[in-house]
Tab-separated table of C-alpha atoms in Angstrom:
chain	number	residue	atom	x	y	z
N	229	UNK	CA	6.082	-18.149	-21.921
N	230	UNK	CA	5.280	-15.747	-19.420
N	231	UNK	CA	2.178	-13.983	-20.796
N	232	UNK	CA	0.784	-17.903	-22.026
N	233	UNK	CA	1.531	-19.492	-18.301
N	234	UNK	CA	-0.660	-16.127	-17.188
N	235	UNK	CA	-3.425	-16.777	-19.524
N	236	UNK	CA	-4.236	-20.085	-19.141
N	237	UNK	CA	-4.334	-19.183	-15.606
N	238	UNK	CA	-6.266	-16.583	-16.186
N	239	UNK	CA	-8.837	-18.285	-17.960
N	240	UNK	CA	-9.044	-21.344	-15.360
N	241	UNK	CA	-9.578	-18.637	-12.532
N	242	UNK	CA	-12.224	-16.453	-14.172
N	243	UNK	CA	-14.136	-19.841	-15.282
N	244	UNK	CA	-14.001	-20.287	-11.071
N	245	UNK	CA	-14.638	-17.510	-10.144
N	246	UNK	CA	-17.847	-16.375	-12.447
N	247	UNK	CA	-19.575	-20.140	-11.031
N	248	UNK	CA	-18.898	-18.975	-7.776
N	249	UNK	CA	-20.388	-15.598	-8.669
N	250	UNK	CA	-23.735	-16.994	-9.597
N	251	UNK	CA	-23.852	-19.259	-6.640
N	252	UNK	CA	-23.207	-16.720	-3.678
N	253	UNK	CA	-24.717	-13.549	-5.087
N	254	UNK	CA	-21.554	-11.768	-3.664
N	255	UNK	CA	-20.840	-8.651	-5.027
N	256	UNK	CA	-17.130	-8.930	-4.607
N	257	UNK	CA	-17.064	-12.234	-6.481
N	258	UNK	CA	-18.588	-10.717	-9.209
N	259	UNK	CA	-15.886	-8.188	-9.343
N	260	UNK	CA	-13.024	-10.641	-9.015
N	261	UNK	CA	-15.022	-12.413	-11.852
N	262	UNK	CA	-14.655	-9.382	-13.869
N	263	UNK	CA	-10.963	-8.688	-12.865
N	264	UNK	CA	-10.090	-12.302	-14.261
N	265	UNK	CA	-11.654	-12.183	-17.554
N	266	UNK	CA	-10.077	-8.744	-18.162
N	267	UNK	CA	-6.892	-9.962	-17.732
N	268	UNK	CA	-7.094	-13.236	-19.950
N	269	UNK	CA	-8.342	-10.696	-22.183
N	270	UNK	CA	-5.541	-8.437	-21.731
N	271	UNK	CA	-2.862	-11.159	-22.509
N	272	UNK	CA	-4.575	-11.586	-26.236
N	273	UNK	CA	-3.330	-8.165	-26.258
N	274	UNK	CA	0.001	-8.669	-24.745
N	275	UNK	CA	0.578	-11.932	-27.373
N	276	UNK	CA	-0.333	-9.527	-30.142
N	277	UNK	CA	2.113	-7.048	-28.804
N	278	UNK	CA	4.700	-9.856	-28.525
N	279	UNK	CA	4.104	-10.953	-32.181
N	280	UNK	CA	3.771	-7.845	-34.060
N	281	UNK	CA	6.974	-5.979	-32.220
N	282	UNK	CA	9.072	-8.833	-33.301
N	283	UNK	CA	9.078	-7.955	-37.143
N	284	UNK	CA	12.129	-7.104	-38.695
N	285	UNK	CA	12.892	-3.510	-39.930
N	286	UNK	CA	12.178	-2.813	-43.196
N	287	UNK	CA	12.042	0.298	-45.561
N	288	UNK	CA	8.864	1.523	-44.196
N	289	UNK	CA	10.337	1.342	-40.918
N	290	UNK	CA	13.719	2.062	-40.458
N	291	UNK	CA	13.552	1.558	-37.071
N	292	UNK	CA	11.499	-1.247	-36.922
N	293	UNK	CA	8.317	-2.554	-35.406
N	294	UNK	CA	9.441	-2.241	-31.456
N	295	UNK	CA	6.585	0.472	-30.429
N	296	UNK	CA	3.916	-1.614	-31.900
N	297	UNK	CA	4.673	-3.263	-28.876
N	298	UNK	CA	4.022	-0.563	-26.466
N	299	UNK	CA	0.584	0.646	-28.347
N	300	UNK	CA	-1.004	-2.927	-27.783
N	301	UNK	CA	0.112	-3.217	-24.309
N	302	UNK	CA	-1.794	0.453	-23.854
N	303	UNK	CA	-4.505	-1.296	-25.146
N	304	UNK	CA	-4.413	-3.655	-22.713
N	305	UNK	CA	-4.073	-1.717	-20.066
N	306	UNK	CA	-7.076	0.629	-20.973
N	307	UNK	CA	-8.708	-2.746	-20.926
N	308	UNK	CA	-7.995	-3.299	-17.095
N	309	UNK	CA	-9.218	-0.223	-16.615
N	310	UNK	CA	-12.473	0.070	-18.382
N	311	UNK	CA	-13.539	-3.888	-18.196
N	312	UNK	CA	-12.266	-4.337	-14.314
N	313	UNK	CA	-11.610	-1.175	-12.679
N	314	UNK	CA	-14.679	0.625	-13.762
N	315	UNK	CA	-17.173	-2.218	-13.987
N	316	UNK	CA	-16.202	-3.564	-10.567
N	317	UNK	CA	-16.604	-0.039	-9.073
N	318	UNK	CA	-20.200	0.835	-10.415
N	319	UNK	CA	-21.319	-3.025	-9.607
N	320	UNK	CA	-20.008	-1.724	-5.756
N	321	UNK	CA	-22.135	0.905	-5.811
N	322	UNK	CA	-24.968	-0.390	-7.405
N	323	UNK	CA	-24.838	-3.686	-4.493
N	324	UNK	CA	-24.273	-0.963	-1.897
N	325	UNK	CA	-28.069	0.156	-1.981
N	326	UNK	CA	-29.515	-3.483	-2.995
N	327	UNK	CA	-27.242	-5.759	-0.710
N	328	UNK	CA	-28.401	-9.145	0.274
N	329	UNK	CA	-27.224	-12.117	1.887
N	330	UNK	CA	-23.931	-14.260	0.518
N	331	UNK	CA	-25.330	-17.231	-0.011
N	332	UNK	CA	-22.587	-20.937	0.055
N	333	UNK	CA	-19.421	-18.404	1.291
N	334	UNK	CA	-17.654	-21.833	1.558
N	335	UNK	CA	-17.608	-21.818	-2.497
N	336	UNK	CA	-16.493	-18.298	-2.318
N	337	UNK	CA	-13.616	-18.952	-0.047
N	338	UNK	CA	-12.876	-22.153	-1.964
N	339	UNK	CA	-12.694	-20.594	-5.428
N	340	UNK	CA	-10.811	-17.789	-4.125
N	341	UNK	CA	-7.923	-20.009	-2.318
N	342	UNK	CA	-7.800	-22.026	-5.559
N	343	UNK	CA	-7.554	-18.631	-7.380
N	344	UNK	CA	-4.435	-17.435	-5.370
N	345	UNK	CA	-2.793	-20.960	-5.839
N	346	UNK	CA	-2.803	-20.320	-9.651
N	347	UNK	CA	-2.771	-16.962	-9.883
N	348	UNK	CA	0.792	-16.824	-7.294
N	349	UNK	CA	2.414	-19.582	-9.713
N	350	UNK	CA	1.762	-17.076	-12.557
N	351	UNK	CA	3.241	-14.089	-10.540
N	352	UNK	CA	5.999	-16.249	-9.041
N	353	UNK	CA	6.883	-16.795	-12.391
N	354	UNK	CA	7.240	-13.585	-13.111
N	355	UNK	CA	9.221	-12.092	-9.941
N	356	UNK	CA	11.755	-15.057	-10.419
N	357	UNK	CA	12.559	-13.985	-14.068
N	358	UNK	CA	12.216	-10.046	-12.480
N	359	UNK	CA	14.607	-10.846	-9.482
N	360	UNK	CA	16.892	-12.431	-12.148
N	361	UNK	CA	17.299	-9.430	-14.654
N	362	UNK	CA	16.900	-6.991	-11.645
N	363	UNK	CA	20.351	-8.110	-10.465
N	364	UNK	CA	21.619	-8.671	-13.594
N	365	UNK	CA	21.332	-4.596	-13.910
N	366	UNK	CA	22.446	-4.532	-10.052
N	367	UNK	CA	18.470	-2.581	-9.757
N	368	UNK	CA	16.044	-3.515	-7.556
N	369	UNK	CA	13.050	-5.668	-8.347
N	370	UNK	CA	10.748	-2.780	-7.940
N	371	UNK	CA	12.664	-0.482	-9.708
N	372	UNK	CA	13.349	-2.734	-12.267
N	373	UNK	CA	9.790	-3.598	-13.160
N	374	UNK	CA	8.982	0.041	-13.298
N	375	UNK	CA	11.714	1.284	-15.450
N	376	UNK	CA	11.980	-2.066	-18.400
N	377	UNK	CA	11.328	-1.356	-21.979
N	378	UNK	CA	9.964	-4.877	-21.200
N	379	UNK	CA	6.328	-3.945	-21.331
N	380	UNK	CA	4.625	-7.563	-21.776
N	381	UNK	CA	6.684	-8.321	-18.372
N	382	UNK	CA	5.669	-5.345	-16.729
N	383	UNK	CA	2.311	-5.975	-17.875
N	384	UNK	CA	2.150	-9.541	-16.124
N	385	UNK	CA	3.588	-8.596	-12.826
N	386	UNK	CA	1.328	-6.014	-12.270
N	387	UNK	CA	-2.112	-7.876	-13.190
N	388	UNK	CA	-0.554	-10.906	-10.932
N	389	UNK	CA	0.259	-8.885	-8.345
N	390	UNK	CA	-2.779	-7.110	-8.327
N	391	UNK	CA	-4.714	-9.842	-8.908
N	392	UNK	CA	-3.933	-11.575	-5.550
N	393	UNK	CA	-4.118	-8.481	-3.563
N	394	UNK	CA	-7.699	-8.418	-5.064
N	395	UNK	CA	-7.962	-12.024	-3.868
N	396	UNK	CA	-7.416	-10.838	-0.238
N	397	UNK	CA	-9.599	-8.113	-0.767
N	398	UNK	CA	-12.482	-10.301	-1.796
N	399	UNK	CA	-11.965	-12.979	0.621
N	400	UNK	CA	-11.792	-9.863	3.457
N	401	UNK	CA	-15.002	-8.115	2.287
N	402	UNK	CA	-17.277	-11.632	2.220
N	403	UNK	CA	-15.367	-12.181	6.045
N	404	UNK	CA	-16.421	-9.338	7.423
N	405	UNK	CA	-19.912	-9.177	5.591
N	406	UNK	CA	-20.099	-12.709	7.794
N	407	UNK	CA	-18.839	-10.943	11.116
N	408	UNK	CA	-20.546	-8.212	11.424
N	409	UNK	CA	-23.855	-9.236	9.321
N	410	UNK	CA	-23.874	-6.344	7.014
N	411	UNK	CA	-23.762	-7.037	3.782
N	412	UNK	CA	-22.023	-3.554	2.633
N	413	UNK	CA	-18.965	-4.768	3.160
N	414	UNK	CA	-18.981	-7.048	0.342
N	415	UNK	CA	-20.202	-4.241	-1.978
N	416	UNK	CA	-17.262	-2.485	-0.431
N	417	UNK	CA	-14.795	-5.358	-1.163
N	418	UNK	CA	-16.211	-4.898	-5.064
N	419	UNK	CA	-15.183	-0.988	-4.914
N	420	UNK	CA	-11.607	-1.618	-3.572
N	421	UNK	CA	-10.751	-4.338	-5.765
N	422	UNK	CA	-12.041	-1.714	-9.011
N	423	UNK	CA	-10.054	0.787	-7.424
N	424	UNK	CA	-6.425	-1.325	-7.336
N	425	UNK	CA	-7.114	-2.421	-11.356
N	426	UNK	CA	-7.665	1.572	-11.157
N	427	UNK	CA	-4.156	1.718	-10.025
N	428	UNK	CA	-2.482	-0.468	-11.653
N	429	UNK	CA	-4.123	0.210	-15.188
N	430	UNK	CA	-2.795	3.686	-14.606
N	431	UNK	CA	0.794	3.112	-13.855
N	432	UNK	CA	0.495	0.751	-16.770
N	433	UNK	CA	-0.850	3.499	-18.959
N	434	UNK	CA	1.672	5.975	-18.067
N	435	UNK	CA	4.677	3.419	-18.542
N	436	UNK	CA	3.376	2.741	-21.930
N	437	UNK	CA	2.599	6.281	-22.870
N	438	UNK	CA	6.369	7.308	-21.753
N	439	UNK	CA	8.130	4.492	-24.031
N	440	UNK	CA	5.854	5.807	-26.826
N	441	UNK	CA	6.636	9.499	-26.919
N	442	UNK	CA	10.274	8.785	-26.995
N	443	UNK	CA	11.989	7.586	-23.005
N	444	UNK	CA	15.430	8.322	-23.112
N	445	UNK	CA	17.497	5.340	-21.521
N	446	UNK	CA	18.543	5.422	-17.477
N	447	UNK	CA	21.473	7.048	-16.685
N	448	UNK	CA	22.951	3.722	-15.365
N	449	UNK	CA	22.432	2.431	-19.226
N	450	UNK	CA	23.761	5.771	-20.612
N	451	UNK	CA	27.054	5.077	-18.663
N	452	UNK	CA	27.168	1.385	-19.778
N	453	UNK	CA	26.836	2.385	-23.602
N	454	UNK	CA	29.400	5.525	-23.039
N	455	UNK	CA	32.141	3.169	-21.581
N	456	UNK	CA	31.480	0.373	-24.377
N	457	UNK	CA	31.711	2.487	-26.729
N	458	UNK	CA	34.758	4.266	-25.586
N	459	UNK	CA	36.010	0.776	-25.106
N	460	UNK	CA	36.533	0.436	-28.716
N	461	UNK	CA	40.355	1.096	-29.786
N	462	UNK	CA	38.662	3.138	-32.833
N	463	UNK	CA	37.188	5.951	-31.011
N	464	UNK	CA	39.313	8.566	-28.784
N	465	UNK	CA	36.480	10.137	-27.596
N	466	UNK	CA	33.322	10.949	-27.590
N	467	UNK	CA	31.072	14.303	-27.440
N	468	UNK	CA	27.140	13.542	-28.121
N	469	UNK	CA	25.108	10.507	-27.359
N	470	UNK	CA	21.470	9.905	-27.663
N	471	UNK	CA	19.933	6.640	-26.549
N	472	UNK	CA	16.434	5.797	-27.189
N	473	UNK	CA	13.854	2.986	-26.967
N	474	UNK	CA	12.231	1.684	-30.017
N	475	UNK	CA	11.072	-1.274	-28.596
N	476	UNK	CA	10.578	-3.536	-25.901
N	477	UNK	CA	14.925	-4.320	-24.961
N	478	UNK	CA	15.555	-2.215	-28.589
N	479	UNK	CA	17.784	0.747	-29.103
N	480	UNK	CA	18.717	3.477	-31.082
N	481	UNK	CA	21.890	4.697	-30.706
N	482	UNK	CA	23.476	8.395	-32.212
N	483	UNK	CA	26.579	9.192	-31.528
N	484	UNK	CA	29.425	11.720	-32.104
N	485	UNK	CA	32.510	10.430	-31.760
N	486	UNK	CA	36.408	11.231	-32.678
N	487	UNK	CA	38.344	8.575	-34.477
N	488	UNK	CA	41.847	7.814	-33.555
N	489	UNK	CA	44.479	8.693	-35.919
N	490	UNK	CA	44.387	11.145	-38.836
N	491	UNK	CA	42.671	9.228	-41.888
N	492	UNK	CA	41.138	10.579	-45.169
N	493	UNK	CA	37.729	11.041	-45.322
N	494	UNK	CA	37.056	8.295	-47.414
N	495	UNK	CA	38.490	5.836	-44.659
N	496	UNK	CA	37.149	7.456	-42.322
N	497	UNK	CA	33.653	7.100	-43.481
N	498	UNK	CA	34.306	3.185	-43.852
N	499	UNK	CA	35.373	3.186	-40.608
N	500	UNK	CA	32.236	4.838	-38.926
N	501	UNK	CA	30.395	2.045	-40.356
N	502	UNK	CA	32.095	-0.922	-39.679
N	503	UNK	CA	31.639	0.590	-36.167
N	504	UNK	CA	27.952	0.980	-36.470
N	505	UNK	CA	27.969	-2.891	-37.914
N	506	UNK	CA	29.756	-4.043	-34.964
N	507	UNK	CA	27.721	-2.187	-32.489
N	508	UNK	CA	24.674	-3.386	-34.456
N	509	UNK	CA	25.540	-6.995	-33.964
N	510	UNK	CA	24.630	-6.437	-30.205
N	511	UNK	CA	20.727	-7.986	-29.857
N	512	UNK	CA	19.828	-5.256	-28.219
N	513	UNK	CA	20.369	-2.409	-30.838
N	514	UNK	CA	18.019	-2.091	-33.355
N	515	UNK	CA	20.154	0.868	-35.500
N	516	UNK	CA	23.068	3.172	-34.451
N	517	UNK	CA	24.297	6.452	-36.185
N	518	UNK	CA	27.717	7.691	-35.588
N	519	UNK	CA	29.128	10.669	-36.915
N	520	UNK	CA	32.465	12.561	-36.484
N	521	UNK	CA	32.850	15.018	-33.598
N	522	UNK	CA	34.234	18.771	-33.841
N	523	UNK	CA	37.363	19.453	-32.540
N	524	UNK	CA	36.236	21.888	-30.099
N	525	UNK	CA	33.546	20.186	-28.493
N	526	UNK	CA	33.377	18.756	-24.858
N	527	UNK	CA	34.350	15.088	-24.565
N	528	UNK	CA	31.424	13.011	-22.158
N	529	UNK	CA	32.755	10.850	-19.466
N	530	UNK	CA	31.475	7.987	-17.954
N	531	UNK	CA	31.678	5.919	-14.816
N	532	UNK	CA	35.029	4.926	-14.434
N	533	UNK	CA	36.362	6.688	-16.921
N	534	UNK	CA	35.036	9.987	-15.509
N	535	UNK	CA	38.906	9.817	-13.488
N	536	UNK	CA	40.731	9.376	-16.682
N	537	UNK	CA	41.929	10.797	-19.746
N	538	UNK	CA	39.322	11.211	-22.469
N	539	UNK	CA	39.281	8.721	-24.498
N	540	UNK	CA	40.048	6.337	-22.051
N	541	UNK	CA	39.106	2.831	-23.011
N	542	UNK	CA	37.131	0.444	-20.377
N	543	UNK	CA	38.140	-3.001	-22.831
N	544	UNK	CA	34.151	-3.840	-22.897
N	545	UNK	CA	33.891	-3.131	-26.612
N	546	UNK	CA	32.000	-1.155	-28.920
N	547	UNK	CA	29.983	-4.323	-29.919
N	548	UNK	CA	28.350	-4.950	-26.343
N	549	UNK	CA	26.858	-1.236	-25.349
N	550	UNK	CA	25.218	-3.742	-22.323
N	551	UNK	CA	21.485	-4.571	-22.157
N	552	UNK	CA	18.591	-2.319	-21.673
């Protein structure tokens, strides 16, 4: 719902904005133009990424289709950057040498103030369902947004926000091209509005490329999925745990653990995975590997638990390791 509210909004903006291009000749229109119909563009993209990270596991890929995700929302994001950052940049410096007059700025400053009414419902959207899981996680909204597996989310808050600094920007550059009666500040206002989608493409690219190459989880989750699983009655302890993203809110989960009691290894064996079952029930892991721990070995300790005994249980429960 998030990435369809943004489209459509989107779409309605960049219709706006390109009609108010052609009527006032204003170079920083033009950009905003551009911005807009890279980002309706870019939420094809983020639908696709939606859809096609969705698909259940199958042979071909155990781990299923969670980083399909993550590639099409890089290709969105190279798309902010190539169609809007770089366009709007080189139209700036083209209009800096071959400025003229903004003709009608009342239609500019119209479209633009009907641009930031639609274009803050779509980011208000987003920050409320940000704030929401932010303190869910007891994180920051800033912090939060920068560190989700959520990458369509991510996505949408940044173009938003973006787009109505841009908005500012715009409506700045054709005020001051008005004050002063030089018209390089609008080609200006074009060049700063390329470089923010500049910006924000990168930190949208490097999210993306990080979640691809293999992001290990936060240490705050690390602790939350140490102290669930040491929650379980079944395990004593536990030595070695990997946590990895394999999708947008999707984890993979390995784990060395000690089993309480003394069973044979065949019951043991059934009992690693009913444990894996039960931990793979959660919505948020996509597959989980446990296998026994040696003797010897250093037992991890988490949180609260980091005062107690190893082994000591928190009574969360292996089945809830706690969302990403």
């Amino acid at each position: 719902m998030t990435v369809i509210i943004a489209f459509l909004a989107n779409i309605l903006v960049a219709i706006a904005k390109t009609v108010a291009a052609v009527l006032t000749s204003s170079a920083s229109m033009v950009a905003e133009a551009a911005h807009s119909w890279a980002d309706a563009g870019n939420e094809i993209f983020l639908l696709i990424a939606d859809r096609r990270g969705a698909r259940e596991k199958d042979e071909r890929h155990p781990l299923g289709y969670g980083r399909a995700a993550f590639v099409w929302s890089l290709i969105a994001a190279f798309g902010i950057f190539t169609a809007g950052s770089i366009v709007s940049i080189m139209h700036g410096v083209q209009e800096l040498s071959e400025t003229g007059p903004v003709e009608s700025p009342a239609v500019a400053y119209a479209v633009l103030g009907i641009a930031f009414v639609l274009e803050g419902a779509s980011f208000t959207q987003a920050m409320v369902k940000s704030r929401r899981l932010a303190r869910e996680r007891g994180s920051s909204t800033w912090d939060y947004v920068l560190d989700t597996s959520d990458t369509t989310l991510r996505a949408v808050f940044f173009e938003d926000m973006a787009a109505l600094i841009g908005l500012v920007l715009a409506a700045g550059a054709i005020a001051m091209h008005q004050i002063t009666e030089v018209a390089a500040w609008d080609a200006v206002g074009s060049i700063l509005v390329g470089i923010l989608l500049g910006v924000v493409a990168i930190i949208l690219i490097g999210r993306n490329i990080a979640f691809l190459v293999g992001s290990n989880a936060s240490p705050a989750l690390r602790d939350r999925v140490g102290r669930a699983l040491l929650g379980s009655p079944q395990i004593q302890r536990l030595t070695y745990l990997h946590i990895e993203y394999v999708g947008p809110n999707r984890l993979f989960i390995v784990a060395e653990v000690d089993l309480a009691g003394d069973a044979r290894e065949h019951d043991v064996a059934r009992r690693l995975r009913e444990i894996e079952q039960q931990i793979e029930a959660h919505p948020v892991v996509e597959t989980v590997v446990l296998s026994l721990s040696v003797d010897d070995e250093e037992s991890l300790v988490f949180g609260a638990a980091a005062g107690a005994p190893a082994g000591a249980g928190t009574g969360t429960g292996a089945g809830a390791p706690a969302q990403p």
